XYZ file of C-alpha atoms in Angstrom:
396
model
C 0.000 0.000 0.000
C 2.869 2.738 0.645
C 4.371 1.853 -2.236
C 1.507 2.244 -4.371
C 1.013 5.476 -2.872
C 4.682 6.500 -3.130
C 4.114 5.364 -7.237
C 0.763 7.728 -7.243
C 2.710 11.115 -5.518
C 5.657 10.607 -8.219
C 3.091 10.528 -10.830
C 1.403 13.787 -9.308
C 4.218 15.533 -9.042
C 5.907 14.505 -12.280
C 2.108 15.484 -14.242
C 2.376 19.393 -11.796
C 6.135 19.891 -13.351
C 5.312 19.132 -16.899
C 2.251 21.345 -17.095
C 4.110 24.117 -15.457
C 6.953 23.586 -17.684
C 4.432 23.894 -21.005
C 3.490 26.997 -19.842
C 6.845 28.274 -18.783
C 7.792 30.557 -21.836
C 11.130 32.206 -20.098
C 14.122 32.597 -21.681
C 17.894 32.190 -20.148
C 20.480 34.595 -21.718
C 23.744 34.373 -21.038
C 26.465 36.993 -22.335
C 30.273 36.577 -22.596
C 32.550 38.555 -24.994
C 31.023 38.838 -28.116
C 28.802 35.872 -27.334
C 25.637 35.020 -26.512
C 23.617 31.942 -25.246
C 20.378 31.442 -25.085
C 17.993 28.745 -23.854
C 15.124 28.250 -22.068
C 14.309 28.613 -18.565
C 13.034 24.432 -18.151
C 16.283 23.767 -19.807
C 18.696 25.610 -17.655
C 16.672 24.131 -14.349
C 17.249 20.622 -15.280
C 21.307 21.627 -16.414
C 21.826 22.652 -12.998
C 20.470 19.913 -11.700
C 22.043 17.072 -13.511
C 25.295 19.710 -13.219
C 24.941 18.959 -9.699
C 24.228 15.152 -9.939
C 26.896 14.571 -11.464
C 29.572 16.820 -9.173
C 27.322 15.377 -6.239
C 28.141 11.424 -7.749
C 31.852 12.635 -8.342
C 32.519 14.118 -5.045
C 31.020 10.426 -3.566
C 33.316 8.169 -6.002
C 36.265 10.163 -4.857
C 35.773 10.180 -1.200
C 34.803 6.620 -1.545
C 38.057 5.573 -3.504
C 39.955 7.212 -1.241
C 38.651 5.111 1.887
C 39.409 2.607 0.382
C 42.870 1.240 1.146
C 41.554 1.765 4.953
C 38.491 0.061 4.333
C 40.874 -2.850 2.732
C 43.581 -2.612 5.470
C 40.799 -2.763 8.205
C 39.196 -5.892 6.511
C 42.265 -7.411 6.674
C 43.061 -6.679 10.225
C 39.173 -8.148 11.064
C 40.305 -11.503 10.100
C 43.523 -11.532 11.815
C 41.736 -10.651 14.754
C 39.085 -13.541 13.987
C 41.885 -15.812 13.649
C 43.814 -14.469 17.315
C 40.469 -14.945 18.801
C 40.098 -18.469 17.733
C 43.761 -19.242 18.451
C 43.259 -17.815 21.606
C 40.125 -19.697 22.159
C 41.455 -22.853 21.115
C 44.165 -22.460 23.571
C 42.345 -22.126 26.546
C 39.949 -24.989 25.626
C 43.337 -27.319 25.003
C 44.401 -25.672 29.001
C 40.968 -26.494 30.672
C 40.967 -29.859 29.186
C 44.746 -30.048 29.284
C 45.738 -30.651 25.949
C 49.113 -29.694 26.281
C 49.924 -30.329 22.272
C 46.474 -28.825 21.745
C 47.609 -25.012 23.614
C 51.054 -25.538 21.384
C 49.380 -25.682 17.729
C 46.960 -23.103 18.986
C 50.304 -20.668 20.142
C 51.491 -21.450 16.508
C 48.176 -20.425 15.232
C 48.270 -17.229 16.959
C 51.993 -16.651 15.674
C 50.646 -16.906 11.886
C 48.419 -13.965 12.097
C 51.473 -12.112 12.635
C 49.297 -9.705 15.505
C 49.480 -12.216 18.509
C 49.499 -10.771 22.335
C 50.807 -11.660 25.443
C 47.762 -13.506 25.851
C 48.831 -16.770 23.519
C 51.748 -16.849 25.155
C 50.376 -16.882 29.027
C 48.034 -19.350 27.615
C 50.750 -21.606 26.204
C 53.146 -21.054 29.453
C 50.153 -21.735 32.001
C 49.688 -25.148 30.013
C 52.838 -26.466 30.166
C 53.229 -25.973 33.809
C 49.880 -27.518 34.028
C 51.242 -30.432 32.794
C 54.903 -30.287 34.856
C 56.622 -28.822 32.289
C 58.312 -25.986 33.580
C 61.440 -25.610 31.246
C 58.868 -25.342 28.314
C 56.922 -22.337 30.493
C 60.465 -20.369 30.883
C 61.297 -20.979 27.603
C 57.885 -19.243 26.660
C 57.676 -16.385 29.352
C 61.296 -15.282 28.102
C 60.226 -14.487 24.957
C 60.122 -10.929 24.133
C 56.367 -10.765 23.059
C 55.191 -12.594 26.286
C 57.097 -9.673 27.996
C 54.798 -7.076 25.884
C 50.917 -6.636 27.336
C 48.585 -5.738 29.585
C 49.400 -8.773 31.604
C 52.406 -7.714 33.371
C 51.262 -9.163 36.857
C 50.332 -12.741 35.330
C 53.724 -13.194 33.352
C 55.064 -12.231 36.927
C 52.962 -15.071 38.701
C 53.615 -17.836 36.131
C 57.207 -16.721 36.408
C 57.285 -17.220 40.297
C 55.681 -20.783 39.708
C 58.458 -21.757 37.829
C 60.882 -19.913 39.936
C 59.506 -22.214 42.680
C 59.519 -25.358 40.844
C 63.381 -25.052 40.673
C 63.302 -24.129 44.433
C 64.708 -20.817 43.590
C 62.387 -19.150 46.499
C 64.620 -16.154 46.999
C 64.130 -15.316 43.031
C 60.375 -15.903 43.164
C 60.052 -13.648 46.492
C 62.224 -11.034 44.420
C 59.901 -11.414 41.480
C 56.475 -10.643 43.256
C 58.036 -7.931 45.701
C 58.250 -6.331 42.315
C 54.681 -6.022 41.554
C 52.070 -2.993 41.896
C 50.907 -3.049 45.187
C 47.587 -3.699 43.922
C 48.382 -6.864 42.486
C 50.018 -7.966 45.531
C 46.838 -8.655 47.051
C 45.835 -10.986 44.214
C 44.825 -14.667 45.837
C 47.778 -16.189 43.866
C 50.368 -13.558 44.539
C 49.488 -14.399 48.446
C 49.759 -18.185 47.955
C 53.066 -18.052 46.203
C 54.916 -15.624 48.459
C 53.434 -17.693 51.475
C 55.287 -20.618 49.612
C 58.622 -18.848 48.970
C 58.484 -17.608 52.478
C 58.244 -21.496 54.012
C 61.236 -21.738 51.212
C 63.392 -19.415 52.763
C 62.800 -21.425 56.370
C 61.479 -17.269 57.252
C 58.736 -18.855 59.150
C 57.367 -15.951 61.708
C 56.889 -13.965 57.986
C 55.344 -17.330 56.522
C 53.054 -17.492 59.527
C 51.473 -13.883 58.650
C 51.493 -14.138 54.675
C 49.497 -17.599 55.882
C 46.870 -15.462 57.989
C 46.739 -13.435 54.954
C 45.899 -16.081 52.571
C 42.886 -17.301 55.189
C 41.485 -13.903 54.545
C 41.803 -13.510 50.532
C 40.595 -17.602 50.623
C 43.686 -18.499 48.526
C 44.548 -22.078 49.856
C 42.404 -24.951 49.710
C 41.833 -26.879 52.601
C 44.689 -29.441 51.698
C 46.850 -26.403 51.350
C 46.125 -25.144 54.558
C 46.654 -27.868 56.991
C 50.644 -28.803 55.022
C 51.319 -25.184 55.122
C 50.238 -24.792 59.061
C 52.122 -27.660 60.049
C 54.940 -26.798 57.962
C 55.172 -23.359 59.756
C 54.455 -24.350 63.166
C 56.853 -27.455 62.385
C 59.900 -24.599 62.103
C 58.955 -22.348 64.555
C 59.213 -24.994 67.112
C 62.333 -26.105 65.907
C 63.472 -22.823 66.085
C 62.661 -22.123 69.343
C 64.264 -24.975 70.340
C 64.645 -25.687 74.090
C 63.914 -21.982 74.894
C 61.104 -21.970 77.208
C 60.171 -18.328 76.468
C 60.487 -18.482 72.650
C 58.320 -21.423 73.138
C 55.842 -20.029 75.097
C 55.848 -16.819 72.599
C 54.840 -19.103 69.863
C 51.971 -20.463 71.729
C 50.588 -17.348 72.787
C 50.809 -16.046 69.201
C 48.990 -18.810 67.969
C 44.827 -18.137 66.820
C 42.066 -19.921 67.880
C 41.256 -21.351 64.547
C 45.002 -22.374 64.255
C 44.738 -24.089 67.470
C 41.750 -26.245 65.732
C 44.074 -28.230 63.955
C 45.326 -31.245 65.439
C 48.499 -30.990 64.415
C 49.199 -28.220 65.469
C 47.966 -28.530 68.835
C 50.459 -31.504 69.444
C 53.602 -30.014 67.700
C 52.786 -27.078 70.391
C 52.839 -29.556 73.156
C 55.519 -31.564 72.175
C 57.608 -27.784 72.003
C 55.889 -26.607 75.489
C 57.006 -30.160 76.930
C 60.820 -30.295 75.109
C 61.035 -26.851 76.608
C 59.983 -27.933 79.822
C 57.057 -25.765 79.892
C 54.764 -28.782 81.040
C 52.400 -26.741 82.910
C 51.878 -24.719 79.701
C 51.685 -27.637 77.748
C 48.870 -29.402 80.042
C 46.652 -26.281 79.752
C 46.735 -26.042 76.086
C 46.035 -30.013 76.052
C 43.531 -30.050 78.414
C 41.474 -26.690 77.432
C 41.351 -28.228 73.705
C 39.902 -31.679 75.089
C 37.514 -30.340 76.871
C 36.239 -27.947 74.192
C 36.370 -30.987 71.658
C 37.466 -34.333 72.110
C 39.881 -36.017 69.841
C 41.762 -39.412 70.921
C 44.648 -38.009 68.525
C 45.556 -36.012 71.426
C 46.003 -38.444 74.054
C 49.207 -39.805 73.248
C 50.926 -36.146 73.938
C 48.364 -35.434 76.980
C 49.693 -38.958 78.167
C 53.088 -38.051 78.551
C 52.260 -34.369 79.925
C 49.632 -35.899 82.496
C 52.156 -38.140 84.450
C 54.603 -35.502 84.787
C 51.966 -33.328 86.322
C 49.335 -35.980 87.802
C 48.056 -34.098 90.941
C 46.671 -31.171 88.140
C 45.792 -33.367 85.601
C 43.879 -36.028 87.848
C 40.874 -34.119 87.934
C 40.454 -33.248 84.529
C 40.738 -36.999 83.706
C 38.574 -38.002 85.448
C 35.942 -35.600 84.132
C 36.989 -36.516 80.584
C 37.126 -40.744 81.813
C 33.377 -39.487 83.228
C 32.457 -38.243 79.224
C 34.098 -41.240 77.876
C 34.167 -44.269 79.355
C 34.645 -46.736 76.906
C 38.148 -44.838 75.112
C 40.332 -47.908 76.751
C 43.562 -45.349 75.406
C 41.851 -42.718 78.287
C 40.919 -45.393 80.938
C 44.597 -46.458 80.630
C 46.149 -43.110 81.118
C 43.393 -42.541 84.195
C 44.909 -45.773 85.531
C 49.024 -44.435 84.913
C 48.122 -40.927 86.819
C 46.219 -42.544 89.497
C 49.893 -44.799 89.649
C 51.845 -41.723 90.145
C 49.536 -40.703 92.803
C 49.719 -44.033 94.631
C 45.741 -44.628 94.074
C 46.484 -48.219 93.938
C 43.233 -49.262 94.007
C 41.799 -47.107 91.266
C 45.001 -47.673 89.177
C 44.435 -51.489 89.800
C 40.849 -51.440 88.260
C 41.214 -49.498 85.600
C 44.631 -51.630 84.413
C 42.597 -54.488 84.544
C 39.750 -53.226 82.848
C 41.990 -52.830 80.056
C 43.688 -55.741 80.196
C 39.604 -57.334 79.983
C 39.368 -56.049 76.436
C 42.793 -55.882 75.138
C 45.540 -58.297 76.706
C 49.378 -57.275 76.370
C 52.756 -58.422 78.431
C 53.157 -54.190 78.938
C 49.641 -54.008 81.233
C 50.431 -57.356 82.921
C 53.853 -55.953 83.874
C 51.866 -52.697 85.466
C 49.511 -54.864 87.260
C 52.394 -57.109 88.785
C 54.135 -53.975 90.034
C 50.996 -52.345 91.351
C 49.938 -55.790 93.215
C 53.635 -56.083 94.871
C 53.294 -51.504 95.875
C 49.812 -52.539 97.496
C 51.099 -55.536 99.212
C 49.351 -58.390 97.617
C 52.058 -60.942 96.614
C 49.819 -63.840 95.565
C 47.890 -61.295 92.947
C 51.542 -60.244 92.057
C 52.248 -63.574 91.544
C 49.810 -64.369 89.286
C 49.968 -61.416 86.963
C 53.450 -62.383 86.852
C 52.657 -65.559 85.554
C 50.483 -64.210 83.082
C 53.083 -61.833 81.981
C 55.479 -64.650 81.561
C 53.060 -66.728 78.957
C 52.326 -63.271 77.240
C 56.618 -63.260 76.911
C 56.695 -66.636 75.952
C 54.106 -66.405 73.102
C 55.311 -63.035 71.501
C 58.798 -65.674 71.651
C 57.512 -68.387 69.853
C 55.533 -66.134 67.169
C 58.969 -64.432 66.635
């Protein structure tokens, strides 16, 4: 319908101009020198205008031809950057899936357009030490148009991971204490300078770069508990013997460091090495009571019967929680020893001998029998602990 009416208002208008035009009788003179034109006034209208069709069409072809090269230059540049993208694409596909030849062709790729980034390269590098090749990453990162990007403070990570895979901690610590200060806050920056730092054996530096990681979440769980016990592993060693070093170390310790198990006994083991066995039966005792973990026991064992007069109450309240941990009833029964409770140590060293029979709890029982006086009990555990010699003997 509009273009029926668009037809019909051409015709109209095309009808108007030639009826106008019939009855135009004006006359265009023009004069130069001794000459002298003359046409009509219809004629010169439509003159002009096809004069100024055809400048109008002119003026178009030249702007148009000379757009060109850029038009043919930009086309050009469109398909490189279709084939980079691809490359690109291809690459990080070959890294999720870890196609390590699949990231190499697709590097190669990107090198062929002639236009490649940083990017095909960090692609390539992170690849290979995906797949524990770190001499292929170096060779990568040192090339000069990995150097050349945006992506500065990734070439700088992937350069510290390989840095650390040849244990050259110092050189990776140098490489990220060279990074905006922004980027030092980056989840993997953290995580690699907490790993350089436990490196370097710099371990009250490692234990605050770890605190940092906790709050940017940049270990995983597995990550955490090696690194904590790596750390608290050499700051006991290197406190050593000294009591107060020792003590400092406990005292600087957080409460959701002092949830891990190992920890807990590497602090103990320290406190007690030191000598610090009162300090060493608190921290036991205060994390048993809050939650109880057998894994504990052995250390609280050897802390308990150095202090048994503290410690007896707070075993018994734990022996009251848990009566049937035979590992706790026998460490009830060696503190009650120390404290001469014969009787009580008595009971409970038989009650584990009940369920699980050894030559070492016979032994006990024949000693605590001949301390209380009884000689013909003695006597009999003794025997027992004679057949229990005799048969570990024979299956020797």
């Amino acid at each position: 319908m509009k273009q029926l009416l668009g037809l019909l208002l051409v015709v109209v208008v095309a009808v108007a101009v030639t009826l106008m035009a019939q009855g135009n009788t004006s006359k265009v003179l023009i004069f130069h020198d001794q000459y002298r034109i003359d046409m009509s006034l219809n004629f010169a209208i439509v003159a002009i205008v096809l004069v100024f069709v055809v400048l109008y069409a002119m003026m178009r072809a030249w702007r148009a031809s000379s757009q060109l090269p850029e038009k043919f230059k930009e086309y050009w540049m469109n398909r490189k950057q279709s084939a980079l993208l691809k490359a690109n694409t291809e690459g990080l596909i070959a890294l999720i899936t870890g196609d390590d030849q699949g990231a190499h062709k697709a590097l190669n790729q990107a090198c062929k357009t002639g236009i490649e980034t940083d990017l095909s390269y960090l692609i390539r590098a992170m690849s290979a030490i995906q797949a524990d090749r770190y001499d292929v990453a170096e060779e990568i990162l040192n090339q000069e148009k990995a150097k050349v990007g945006e992506h500065s403070h990734a070439l700088v990570v992937l350069r510290g991971k390989v840095a650390l895979s040849k244990q050259d901690f110092s050189g990776a610590l140098n490489l990220l204490e060279t990074m905006d200060p922004l980027a030092t806050k980056l989840p993997q920056v953290q995580r690699l300078r907490l790993l350089a730092l436990m490196g370097m054996a710099r371990w009250q530096e490692a234990l605050m770069q770890y605190r940092a990681c906790m709050a940017a979440s940049a270990l995983t769980i597995s990550e955490r508990n090696e690194a904590l016990m790596r750390i608290y592993t050499g700051l006991c060693e290197s406190a050593g013997q000294e009591a107060s070093q020792m003590q400092q170390v406990w005292s600087n310790a957080k409460p959701a460091e002092l949830e891990n198990m190992g920890v807990l006994r590497l602090l103990a083991t320290g406190l007690l090495r030191s000598g610090s066995i009162t300090a060493a039966r608190n921290l036991l005792e205060t994390a048993l009571n809050q939650t109880y973990n057998r894994d504990l026991l052995p250390v609280y064992h050897q802390v308990a019967v150095l202090e048994p007069r503290e410690a007896l109450p707070n075993v018994e309240r734990l022996l009251a929680q848990q009566p049937a941990d035979l590992r706790l009833l026998e460490l009830a029964a060696d503190v009650c020893e120390r404290e001469q409770l014969w009787g009580k140590a008595i009971s409970r060293f038989e009650a584990v001998y009940a369920k699980q029979p050894s030559a070492h709890l016979a032994g006990k029982l024949e000693r605590l029998y001949e301390a209380a006086n009884q000689g013909e009990r003695a006597k009999t555990w003794r025997e027992k602990l004679n057949n229990h010699l005799q048969n570990d003997r024979q299956l020797a």
